GROMACS .gro file of C-alpha atoms in nm:
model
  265
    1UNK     CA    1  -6.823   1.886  -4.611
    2UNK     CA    2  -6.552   1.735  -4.757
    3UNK     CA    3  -6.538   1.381  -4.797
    4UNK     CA    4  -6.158   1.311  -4.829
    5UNK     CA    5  -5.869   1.503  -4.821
    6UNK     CA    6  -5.769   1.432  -5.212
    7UNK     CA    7  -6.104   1.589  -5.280
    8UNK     CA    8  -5.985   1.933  -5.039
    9UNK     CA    9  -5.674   1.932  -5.226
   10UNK     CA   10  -5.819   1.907  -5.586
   11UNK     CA   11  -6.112   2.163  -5.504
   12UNK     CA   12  -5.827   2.415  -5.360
   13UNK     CA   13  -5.577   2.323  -5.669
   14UNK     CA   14  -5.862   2.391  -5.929
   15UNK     CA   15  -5.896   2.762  -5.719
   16UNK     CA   16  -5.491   2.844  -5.771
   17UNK     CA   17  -5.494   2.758  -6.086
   18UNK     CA   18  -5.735   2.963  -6.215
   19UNK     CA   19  -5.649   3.267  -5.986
   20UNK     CA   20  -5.271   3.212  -6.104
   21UNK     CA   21  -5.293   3.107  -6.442
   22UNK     CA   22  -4.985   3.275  -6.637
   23UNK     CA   23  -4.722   3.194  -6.787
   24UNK     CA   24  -4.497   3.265  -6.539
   25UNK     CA   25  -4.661   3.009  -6.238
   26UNK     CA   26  -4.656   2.612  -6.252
   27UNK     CA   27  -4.895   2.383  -5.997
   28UNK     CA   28  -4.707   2.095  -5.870
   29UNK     CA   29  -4.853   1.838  -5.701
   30UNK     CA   30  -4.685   1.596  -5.443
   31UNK     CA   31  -4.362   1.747  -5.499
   32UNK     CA   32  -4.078   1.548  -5.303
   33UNK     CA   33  -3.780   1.746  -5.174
   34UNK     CA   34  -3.581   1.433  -5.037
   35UNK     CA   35  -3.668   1.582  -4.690
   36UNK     CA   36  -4.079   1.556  -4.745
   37UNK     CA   37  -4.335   1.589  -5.021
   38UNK     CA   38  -4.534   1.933  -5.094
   39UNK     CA   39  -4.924   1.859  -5.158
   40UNK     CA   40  -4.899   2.140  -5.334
   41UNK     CA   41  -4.620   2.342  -5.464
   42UNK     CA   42  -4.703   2.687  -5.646
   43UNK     CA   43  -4.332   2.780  -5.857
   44UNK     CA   44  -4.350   3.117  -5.970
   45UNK     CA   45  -4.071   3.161  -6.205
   46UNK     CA   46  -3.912   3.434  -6.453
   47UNK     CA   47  -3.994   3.375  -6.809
   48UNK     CA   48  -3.750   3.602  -6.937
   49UNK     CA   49  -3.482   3.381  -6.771
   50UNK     CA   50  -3.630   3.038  -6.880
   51UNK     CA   51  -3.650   3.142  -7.217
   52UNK     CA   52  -3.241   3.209  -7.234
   53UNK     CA   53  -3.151   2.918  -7.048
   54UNK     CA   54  -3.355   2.745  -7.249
   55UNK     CA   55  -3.140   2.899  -7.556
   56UNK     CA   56  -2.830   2.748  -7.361
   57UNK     CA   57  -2.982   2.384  -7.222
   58UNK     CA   58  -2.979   2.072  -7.393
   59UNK     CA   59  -3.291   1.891  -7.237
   60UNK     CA   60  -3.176   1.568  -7.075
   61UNK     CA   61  -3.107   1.430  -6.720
   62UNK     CA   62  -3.181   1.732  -6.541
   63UNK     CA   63  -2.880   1.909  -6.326
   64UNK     CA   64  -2.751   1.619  -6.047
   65UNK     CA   65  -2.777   1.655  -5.707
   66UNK     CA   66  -2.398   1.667  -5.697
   67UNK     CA   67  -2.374   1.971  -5.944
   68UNK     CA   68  -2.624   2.171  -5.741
   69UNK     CA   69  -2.443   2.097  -5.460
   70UNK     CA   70  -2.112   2.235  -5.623
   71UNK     CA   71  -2.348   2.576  -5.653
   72UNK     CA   72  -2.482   2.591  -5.350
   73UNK     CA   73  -2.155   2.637  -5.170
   74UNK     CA   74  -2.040   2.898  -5.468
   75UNK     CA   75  -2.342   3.057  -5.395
   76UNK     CA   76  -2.188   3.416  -5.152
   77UNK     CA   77  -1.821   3.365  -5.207
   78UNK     CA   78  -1.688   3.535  -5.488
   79UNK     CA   79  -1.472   3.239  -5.604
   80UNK     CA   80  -1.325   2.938  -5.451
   81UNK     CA   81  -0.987   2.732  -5.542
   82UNK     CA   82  -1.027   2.423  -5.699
   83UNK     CA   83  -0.854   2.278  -5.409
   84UNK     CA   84  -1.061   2.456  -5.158
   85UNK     CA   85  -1.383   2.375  -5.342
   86UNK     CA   86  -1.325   1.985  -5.324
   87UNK     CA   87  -1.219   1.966  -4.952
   88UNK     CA   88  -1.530   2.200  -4.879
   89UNK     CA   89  -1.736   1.939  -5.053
   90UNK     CA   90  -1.524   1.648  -4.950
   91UNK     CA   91  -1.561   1.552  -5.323
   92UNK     CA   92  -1.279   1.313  -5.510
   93UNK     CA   93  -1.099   1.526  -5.789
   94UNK     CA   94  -1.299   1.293  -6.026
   95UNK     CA   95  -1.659   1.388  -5.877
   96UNK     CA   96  -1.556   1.786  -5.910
   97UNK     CA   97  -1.469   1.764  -6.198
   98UNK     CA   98  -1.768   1.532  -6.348
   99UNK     CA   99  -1.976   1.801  -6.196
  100UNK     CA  100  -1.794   2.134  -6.288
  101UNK     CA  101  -1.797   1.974  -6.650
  102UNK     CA  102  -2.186   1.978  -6.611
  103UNK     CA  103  -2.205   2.300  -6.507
  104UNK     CA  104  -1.959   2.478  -6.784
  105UNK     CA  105  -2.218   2.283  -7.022
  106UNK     CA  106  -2.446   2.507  -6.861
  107UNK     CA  107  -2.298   2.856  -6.865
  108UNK     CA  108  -2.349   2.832  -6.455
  109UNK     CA  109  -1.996   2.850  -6.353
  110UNK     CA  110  -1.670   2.966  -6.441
  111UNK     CA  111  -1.347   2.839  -6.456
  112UNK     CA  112  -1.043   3.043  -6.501
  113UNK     CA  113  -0.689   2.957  -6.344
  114UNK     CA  114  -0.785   2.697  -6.110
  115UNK     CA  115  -1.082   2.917  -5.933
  116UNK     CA  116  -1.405   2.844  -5.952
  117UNK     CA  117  -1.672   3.128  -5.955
  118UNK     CA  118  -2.062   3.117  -6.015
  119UNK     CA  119  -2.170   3.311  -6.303
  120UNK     CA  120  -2.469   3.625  -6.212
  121UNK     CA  121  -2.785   3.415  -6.056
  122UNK     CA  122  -3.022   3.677  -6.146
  123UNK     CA  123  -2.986   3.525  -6.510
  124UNK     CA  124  -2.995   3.146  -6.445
  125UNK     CA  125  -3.190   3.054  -6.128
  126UNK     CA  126  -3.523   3.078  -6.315
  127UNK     CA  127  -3.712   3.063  -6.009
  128UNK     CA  128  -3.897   3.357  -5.808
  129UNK     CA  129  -4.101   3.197  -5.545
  130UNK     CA  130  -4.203   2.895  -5.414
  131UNK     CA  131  -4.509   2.846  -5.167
  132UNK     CA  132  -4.643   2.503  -4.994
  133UNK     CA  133  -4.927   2.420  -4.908
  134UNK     CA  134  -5.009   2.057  -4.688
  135UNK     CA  135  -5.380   1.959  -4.627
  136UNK     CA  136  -5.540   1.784  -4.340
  137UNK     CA  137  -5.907   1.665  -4.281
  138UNK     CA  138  -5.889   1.704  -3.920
  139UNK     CA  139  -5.479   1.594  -3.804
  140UNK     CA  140  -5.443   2.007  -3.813
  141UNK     CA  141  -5.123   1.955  -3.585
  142UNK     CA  142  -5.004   1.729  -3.817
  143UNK     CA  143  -5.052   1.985  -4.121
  144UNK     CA  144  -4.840   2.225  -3.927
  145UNK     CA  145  -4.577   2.020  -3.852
  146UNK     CA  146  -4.504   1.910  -4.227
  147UNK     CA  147  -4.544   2.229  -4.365
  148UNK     CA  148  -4.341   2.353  -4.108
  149UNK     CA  149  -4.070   2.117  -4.254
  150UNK     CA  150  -4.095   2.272  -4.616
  151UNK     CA  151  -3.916   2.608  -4.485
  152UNK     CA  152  -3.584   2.516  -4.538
  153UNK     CA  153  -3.650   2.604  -4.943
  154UNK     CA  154  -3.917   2.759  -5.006
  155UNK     CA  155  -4.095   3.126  -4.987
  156UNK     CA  156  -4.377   3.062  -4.811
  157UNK     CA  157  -4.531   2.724  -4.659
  158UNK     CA  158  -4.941   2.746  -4.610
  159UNK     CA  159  -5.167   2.472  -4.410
  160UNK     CA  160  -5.456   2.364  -4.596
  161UNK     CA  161  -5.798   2.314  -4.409
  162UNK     CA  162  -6.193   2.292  -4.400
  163UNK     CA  163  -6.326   2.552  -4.182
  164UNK     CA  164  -6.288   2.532  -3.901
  165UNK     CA  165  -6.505   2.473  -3.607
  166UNK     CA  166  -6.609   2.736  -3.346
  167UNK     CA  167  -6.352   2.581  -3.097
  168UNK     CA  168  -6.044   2.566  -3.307
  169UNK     CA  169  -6.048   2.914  -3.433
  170UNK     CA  170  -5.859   3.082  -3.243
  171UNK     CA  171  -5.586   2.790  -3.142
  172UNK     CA  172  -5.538   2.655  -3.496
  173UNK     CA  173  -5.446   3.021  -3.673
  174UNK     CA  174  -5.224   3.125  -3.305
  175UNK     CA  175  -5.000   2.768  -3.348
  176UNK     CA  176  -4.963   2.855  -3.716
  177UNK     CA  177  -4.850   3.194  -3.680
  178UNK     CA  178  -4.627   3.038  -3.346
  179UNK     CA  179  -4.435   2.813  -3.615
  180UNK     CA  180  -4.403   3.069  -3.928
  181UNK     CA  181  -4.658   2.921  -4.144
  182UNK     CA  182  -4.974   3.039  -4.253
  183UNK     CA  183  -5.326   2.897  -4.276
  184UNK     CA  184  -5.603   2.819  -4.586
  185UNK     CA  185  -5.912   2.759  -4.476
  186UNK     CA  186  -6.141   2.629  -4.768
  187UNK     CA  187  -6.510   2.622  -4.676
  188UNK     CA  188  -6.722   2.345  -4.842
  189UNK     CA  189  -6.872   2.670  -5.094
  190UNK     CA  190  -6.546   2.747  -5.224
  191UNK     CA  191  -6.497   3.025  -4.993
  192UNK     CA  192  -6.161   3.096  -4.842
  193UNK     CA  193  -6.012   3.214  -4.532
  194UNK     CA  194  -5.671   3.284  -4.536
  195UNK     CA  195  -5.432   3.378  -4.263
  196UNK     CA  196  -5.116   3.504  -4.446
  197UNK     CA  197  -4.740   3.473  -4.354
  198UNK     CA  198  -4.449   3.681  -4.411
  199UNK     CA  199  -4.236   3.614  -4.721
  200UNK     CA  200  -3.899   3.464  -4.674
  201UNK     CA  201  -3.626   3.578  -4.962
  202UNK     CA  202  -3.559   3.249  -5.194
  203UNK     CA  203  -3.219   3.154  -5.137
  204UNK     CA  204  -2.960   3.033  -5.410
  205UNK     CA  205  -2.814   2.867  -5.138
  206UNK     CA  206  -2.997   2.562  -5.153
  207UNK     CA  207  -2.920   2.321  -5.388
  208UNK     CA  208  -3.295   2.167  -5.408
  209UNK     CA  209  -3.377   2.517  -5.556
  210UNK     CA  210  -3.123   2.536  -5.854
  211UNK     CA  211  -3.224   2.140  -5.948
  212UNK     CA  212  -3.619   2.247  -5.934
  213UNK     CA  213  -3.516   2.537  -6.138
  214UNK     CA  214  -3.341   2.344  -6.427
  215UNK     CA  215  -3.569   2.075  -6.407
  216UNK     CA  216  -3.849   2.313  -6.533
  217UNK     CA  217  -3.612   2.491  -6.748
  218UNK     CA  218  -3.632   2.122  -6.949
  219UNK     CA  219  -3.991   2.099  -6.951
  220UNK     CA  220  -4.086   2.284  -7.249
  221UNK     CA  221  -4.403   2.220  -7.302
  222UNK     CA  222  -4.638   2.328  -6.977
  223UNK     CA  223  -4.961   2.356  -7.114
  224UNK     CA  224  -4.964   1.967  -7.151
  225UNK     CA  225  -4.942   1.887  -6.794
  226UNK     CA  226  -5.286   1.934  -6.576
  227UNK     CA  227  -5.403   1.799  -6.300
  228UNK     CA  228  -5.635   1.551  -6.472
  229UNK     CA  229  -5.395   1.436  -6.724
  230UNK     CA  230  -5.047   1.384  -6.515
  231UNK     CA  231  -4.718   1.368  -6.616
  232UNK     CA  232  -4.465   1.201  -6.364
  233UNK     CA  233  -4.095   1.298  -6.477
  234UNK     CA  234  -3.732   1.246  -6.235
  235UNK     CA  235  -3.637   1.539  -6.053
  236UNK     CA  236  -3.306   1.449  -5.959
  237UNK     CA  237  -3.008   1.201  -6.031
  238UNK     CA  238  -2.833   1.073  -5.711
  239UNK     CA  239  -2.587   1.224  -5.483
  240UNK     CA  240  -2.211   1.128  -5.505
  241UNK     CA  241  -2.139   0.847  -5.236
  242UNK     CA  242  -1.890   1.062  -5.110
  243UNK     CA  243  -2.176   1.324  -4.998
  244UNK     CA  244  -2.415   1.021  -4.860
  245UNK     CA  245  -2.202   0.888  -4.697
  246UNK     CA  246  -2.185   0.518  -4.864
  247UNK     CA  247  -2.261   0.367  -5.217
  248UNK     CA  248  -2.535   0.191  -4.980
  249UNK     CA  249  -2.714   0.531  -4.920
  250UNK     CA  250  -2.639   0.663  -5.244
  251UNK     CA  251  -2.827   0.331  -5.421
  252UNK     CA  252  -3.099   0.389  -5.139
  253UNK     CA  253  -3.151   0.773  -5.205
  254UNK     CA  254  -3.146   0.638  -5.605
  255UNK     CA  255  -3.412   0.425  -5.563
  256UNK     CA  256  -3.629   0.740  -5.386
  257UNK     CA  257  -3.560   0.964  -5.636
  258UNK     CA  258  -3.727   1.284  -5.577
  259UNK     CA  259  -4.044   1.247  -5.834
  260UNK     CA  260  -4.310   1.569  -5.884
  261UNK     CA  261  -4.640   1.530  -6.081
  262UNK     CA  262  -4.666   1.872  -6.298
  263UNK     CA  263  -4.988   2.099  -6.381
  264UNK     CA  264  -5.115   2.385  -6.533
  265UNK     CA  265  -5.095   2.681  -6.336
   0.00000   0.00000   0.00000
């Protein structure tokens, strides 16, 4: 039986990693989105593609909120006016520009004649899949409900379990599958039982993606990071006031900076 639920999630984490060690998967733990925090977090990502943007980043600040923001919304269209671009975003001319200058530094846009146009995502969103996973002792509806809430980005969002009694079989697995997420059950022996959930495309879309993306593009060096020897590092710089709303929000949403503990896949 397990005796807390930091114990469930470390047994479980030490099972992932070994099963998906490579150099193409990272374990984060506690990753916060802005809109939640992950337990777990499994990134698979393309090493071909970190390796050249690697070639092309400077390491530094990571990409801010406001840049990803500006790719998001290029993300479909072919190209967008200048003009068109800032009212979209509701940005100043100041703020598109601060963040269009970050992303030339980056070889992710384009800027020709006043139009704006994302250069090929295949070869600079480094990231493949994402899949969640929250753990509960016992709140199980709980479980559901956050990793319900994890959706919006990722591939796949799992809830994390014991095994579960005779009564709950059935229910538990049913309300999973009712709100698109699947279930891990980890016995107390290591065992697993896993009810699996249909894969949802990543989308370039969201702007949380591209500034998870570059943010592990910076990290170099993975193989220092494990679960026993944590590294906490910023995820993200703030959002323009103009996008929060107020330089109130924007100092609030500062001080929460979104902040992931890495570890070895």
């Amino acid at each position: 039986m397990w005796r807390s639920e930091a114990e469930l999630v470390g047994r479980f984490a030490a099972i992932l990693g070994a099963e998906r060690a490579s150099d193409d998967c990272v374990l984060m733990r506690e990753l916060r989105t802005g809109y939640g925090v992950a337990d777990l977090a499994l990134v698979q990502v393309d090493p071909e593609v970190i390796r050249k943007r690697r070639e092309r980043v400077v390491p530094g600040a990571g990409l801010s909120s406001t840049a990803a923001y500006v790719i998001a919304n290029l993300y479909g269209p072919e190209a967008l006016e200048l003009e068109a671009l800032g009212a979209l975003l509701r940005m100043s001319r100041w703020e598109l520009q601060s963040a269009l200058g970050e992303l030339l530094d980056r070889d992710i846009v384009s800027l020709q004649g006043g139009v704006v146009s994302l250069l090929d995502p295949a070869e600079r969103l480094a990231i493949r899949r994402v899949i969640t996973y929250e753990a509960k002792l016992t709140k199980w509806r709980l479980a559901i409900a956050q990793a319900q809430r994890h959706l919006w980005f990722c591939s796949q969002s799992y809830v994390l379990l014991p095994e579960l009694s005779p009564s709950l079989s059935s229910s538990v697995p049913d309300t999973c599958q009712r709100h698109g997420v699947g279930l891990v059950q980890l016995c107390s022996d290591g065992e697993m039982i896993i009810c699996s959930v249909a894969e949802s495309p990543l989308t370039g879309s969201t702007p949380f993606v591209w500034v998870l993306s570059e943010y592990l593009v910076e990290v170099e060096d993975w193989t220092r990071l494990s679960l026993g020897n944590s590294q906490v590092c910023p995820l993200t710089r703030p959002l323009s006031t103009s996008l929060v709303g107020s330089q109130k929000e924007a100092r609030k949403r500062s001080s929460e900076s979104p902040i992931p503990i890495l570890a070895n896949a």
